[in-house]
PDB file of C-alpha atoms in Angstrom:
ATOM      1  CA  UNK A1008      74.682  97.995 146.025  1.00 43.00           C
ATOM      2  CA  UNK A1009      74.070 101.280 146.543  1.00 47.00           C
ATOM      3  CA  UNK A1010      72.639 104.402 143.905  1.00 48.00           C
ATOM      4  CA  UNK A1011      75.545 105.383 143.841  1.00 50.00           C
ATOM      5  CA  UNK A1012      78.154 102.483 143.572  1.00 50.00           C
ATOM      6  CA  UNK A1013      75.615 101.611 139.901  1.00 58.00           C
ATOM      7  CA  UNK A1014      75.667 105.162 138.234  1.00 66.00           C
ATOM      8  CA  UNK A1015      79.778 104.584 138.600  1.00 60.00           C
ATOM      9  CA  UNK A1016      79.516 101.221 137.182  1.00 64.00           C
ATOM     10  CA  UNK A1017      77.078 102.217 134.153  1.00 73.00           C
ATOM     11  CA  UNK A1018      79.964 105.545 133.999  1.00 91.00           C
ATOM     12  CA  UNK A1019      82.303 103.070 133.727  1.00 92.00           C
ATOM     13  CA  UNK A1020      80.804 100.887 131.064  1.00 94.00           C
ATOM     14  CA  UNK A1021      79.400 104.102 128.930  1.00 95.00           C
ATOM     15  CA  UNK A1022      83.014 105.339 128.839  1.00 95.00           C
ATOM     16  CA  UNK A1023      84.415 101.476 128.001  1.00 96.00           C
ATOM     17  CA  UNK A1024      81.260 101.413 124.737  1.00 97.00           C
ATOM     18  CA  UNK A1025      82.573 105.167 123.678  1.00 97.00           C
ATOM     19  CA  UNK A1026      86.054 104.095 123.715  1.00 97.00           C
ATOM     20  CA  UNK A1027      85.448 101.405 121.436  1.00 97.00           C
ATOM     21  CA  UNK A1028      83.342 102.935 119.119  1.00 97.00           C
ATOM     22  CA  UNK A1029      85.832 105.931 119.104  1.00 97.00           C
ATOM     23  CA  UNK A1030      88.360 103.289 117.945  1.00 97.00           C
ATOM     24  CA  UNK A1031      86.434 102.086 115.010  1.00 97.00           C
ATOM     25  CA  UNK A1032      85.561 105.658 114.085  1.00 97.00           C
ATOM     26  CA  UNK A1033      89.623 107.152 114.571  1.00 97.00           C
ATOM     27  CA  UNK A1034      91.660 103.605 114.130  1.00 97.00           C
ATOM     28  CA  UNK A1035      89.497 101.689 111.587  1.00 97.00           C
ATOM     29  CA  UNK A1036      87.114 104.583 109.429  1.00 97.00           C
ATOM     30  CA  UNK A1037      89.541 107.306 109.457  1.00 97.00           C
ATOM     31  CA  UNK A1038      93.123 105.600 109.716  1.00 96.00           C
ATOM     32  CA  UNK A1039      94.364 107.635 112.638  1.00 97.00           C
ATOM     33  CA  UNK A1040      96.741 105.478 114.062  1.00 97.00           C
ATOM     34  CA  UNK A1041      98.103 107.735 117.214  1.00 97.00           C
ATOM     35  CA  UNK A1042      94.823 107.004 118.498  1.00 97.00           C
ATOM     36  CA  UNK A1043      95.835 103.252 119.232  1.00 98.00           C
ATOM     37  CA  UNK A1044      98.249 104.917 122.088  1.00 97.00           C
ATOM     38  CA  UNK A1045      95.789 106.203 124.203  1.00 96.00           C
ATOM     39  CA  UNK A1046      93.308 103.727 123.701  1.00 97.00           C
ATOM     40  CA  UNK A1047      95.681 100.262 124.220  1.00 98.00           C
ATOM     41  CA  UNK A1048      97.645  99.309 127.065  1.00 98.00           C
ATOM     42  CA  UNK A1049     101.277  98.467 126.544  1.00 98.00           C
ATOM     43  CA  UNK A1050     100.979  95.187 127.455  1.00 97.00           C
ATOM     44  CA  UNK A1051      97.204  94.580 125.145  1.00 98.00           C
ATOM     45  CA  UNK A1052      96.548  91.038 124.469  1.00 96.00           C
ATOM     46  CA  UNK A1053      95.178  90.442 121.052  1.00 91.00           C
ATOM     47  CA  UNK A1054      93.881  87.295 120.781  1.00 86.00           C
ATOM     48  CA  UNK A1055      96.011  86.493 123.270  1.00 89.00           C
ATOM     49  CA  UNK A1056      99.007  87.489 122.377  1.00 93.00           C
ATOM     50  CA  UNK A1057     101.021  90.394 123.552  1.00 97.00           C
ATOM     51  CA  UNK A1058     101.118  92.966 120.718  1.00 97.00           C
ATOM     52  CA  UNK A1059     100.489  96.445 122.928  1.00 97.00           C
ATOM     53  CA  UNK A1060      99.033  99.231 120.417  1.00 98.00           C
ATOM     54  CA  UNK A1061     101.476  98.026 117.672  1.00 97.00           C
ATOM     55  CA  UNK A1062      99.034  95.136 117.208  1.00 97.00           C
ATOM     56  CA  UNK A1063      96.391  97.411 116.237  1.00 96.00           C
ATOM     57  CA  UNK A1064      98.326  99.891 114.107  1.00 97.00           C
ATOM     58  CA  UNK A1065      99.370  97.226 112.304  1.00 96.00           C
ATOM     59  CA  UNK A1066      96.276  95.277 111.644  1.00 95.00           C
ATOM     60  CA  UNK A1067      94.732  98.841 110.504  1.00 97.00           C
ATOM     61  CA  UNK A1068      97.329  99.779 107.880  1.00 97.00           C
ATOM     62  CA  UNK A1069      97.280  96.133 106.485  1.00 96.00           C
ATOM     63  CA  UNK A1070      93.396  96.142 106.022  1.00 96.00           C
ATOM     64  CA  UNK A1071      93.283  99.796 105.042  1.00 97.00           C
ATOM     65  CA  UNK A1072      95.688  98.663 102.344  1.00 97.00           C
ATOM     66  CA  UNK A1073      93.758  96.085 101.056  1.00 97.00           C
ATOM     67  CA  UNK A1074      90.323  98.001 101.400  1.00 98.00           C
ATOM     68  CA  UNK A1075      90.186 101.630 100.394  1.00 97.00           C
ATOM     69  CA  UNK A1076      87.206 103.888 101.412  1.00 97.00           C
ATOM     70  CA  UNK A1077      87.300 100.986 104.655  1.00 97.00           C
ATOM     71  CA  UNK A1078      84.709 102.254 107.213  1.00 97.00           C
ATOM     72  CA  UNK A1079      83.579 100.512 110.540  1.00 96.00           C
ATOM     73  CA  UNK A1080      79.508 101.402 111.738  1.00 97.00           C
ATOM     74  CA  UNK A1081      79.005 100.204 115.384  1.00 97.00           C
ATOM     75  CA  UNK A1082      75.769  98.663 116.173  1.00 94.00           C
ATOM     76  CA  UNK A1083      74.870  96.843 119.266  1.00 96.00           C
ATOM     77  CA  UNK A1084      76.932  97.362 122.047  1.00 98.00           C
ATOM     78  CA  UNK A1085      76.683  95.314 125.341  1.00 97.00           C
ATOM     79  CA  UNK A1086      79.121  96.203 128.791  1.00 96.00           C
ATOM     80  CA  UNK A1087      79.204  94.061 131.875  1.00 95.00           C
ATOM     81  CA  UNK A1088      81.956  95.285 134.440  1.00 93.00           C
ATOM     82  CA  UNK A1089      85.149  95.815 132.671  1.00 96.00           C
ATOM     83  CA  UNK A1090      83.912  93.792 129.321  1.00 97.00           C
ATOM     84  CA  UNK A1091      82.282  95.851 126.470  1.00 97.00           C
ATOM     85  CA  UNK A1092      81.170  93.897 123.632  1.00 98.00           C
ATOM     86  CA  UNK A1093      80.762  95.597 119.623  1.00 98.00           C
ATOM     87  CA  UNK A1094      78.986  94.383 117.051  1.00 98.00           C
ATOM     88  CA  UNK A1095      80.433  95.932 113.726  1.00 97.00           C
ATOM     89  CA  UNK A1096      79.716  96.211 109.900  1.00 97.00           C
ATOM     90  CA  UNK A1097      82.595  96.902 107.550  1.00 97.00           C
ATOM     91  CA  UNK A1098      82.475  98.417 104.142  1.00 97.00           C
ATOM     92  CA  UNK A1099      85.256  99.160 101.503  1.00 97.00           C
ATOM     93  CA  UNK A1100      86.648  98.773  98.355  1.00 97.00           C
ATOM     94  CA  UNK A1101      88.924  96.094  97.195  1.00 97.00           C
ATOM     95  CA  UNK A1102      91.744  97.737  96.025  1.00 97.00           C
ATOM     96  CA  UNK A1103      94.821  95.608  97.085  1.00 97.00           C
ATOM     97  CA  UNK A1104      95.832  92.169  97.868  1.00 96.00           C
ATOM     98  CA  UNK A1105      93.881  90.478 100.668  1.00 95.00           C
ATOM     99  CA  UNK A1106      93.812  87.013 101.671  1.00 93.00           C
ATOM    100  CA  UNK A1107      96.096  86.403  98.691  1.00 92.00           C
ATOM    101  CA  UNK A1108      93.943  87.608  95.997  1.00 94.00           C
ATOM    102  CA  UNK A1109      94.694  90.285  93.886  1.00 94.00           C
ATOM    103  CA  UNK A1110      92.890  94.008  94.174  1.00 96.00           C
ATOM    104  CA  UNK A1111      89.016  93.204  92.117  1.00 95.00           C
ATOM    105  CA  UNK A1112      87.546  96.964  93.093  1.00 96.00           C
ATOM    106  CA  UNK A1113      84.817  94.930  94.358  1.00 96.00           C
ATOM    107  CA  UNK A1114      82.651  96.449  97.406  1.00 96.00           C
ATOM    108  CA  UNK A1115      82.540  94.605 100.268  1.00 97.00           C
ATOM    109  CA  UNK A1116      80.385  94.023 104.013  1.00 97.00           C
ATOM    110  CA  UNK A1117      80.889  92.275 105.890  1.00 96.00           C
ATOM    111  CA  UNK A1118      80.463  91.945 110.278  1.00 96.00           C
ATOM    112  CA  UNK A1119      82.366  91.173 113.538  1.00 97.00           C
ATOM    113  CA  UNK A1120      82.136  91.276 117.126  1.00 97.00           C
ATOM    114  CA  UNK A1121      84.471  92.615 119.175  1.00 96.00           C
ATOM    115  CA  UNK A1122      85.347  91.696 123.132  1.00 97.00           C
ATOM    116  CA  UNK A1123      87.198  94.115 124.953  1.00 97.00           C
ATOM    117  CA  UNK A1124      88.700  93.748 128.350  1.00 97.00           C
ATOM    118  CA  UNK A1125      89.054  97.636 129.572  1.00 97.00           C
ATOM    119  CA  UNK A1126      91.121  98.563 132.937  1.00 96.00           C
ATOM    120  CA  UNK A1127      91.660 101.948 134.044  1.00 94.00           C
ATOM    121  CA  UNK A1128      90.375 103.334 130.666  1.00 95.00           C
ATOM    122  CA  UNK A1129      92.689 101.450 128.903  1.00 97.00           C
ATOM    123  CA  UNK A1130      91.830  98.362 126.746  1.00 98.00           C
ATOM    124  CA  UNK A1131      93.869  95.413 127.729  1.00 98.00           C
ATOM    125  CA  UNK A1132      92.300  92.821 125.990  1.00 97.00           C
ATOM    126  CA  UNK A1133      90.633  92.137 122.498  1.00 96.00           C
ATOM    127  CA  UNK A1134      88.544  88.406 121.656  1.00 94.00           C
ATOM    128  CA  UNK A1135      86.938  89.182 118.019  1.00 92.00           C
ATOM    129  CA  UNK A1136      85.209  87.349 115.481  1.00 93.00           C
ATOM    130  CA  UNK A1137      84.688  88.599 111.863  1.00 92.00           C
ATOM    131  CA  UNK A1138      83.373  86.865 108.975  1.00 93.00           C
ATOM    132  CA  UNK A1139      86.142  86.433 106.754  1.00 92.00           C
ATOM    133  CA  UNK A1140      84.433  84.045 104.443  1.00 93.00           C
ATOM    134  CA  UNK A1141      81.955  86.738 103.690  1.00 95.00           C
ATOM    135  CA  UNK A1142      84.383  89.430 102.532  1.00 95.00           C
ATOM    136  CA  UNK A1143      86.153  86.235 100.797  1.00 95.00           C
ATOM    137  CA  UNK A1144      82.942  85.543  98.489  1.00 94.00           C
ATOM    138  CA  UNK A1145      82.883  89.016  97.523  1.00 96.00           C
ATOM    139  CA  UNK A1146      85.876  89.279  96.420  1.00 95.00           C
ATOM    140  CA  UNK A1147      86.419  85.851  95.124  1.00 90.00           C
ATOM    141  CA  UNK A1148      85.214  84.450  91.711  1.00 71.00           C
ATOM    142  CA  UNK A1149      83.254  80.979  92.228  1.00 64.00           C
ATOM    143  CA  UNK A1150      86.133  79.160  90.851  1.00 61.00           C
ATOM    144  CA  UNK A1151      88.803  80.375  93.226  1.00 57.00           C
ATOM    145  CA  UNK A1152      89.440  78.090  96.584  1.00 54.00           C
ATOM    146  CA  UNK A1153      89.080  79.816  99.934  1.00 50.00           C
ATOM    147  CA  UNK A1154      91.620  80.283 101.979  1.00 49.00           C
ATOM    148  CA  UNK A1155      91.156  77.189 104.945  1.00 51.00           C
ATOM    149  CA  UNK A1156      93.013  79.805 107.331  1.00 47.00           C
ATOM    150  CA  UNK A1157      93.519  83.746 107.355  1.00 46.00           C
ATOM    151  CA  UNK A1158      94.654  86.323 110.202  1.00 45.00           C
ATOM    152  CA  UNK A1159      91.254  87.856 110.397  1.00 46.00           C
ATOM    153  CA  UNK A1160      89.911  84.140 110.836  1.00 44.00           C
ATOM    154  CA  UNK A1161      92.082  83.926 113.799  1.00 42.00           C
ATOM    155  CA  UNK A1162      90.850  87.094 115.456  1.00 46.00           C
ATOM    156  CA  UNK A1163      93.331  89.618 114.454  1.00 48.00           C
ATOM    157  CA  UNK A1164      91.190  92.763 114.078  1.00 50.00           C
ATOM    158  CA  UNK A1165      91.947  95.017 117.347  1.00 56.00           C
TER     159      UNK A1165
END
């Protein structure tokens, strides 16, 4: 491979790390949900599923709902031809129902990791993981039985 050919492929995979952390700063932090149409395809796949940016917009407003003051702080990122992967901290205030408890006002943090499949500068493909059971024993007093199954359990962040 030439000098050449690798400072497009690192161009490539700079641009695919700052489009996801722009995402978690405009989508997630800040609530700006136009940004979801220039970031997603129409056809994105979230965990695996075809939801295009709707998918997104909707997983944002249901968490910024449930969490106010809901911020996402990028850490490690990895890229590898079109994949870029995120790991992600998440901080708010529980101040509506998540999970099928009722609002506590108790801070949470918790983390994920985030898989993106980007083409053309658009992401077509999310794989996440976030600890759910974490934010759930914040929120949750000893006596109260976890959830066995929740959508951010099954990788619904975007």
């Amino acid at each position: 491979m030439s000098g050449g050919t690798s400072q497009v492929g690192a161009s490539i995979q700079e641009a695919n790390k700052a489009l996801a952390r722009y995402w978690f700063e405009e989508g997630w932090s800040r609530g700006n949900l136009d940004a979801a149409d220039r970031i997603f395809a129409p056809d994105f796949l979230l965990g695996g599923e075809p939801v295009g940016p709707e998918g997104p917009k909707r997983s944002v407003r249901l968490r910024r709902a449930a969490f106010s003051g809901l911020t996402v702080r990028v850490g490690l990122q990895v890229a590898e031809g079109p994949w870029v992967a995120s790991w992600y901290t998440t901080r708010g205030t529980h101040q509506g129902e998540f999970a099928g408890v009722a609002p506590t006002g108790r801070a949470i943090s918790s983390e994920g990791i985030q898989l993106w499949r980007v083409e053309n500068g658009l992401v077509v493909e999310d794989r996440n993981v976030f600890d759910v059971r974490r934010v759930l024993s914040q929120i949750r007093t000893p006596d109260d039985e976890i959830p066995k199954s929740t959508q951010f359990a099954r990788g619904r962040h975007g």
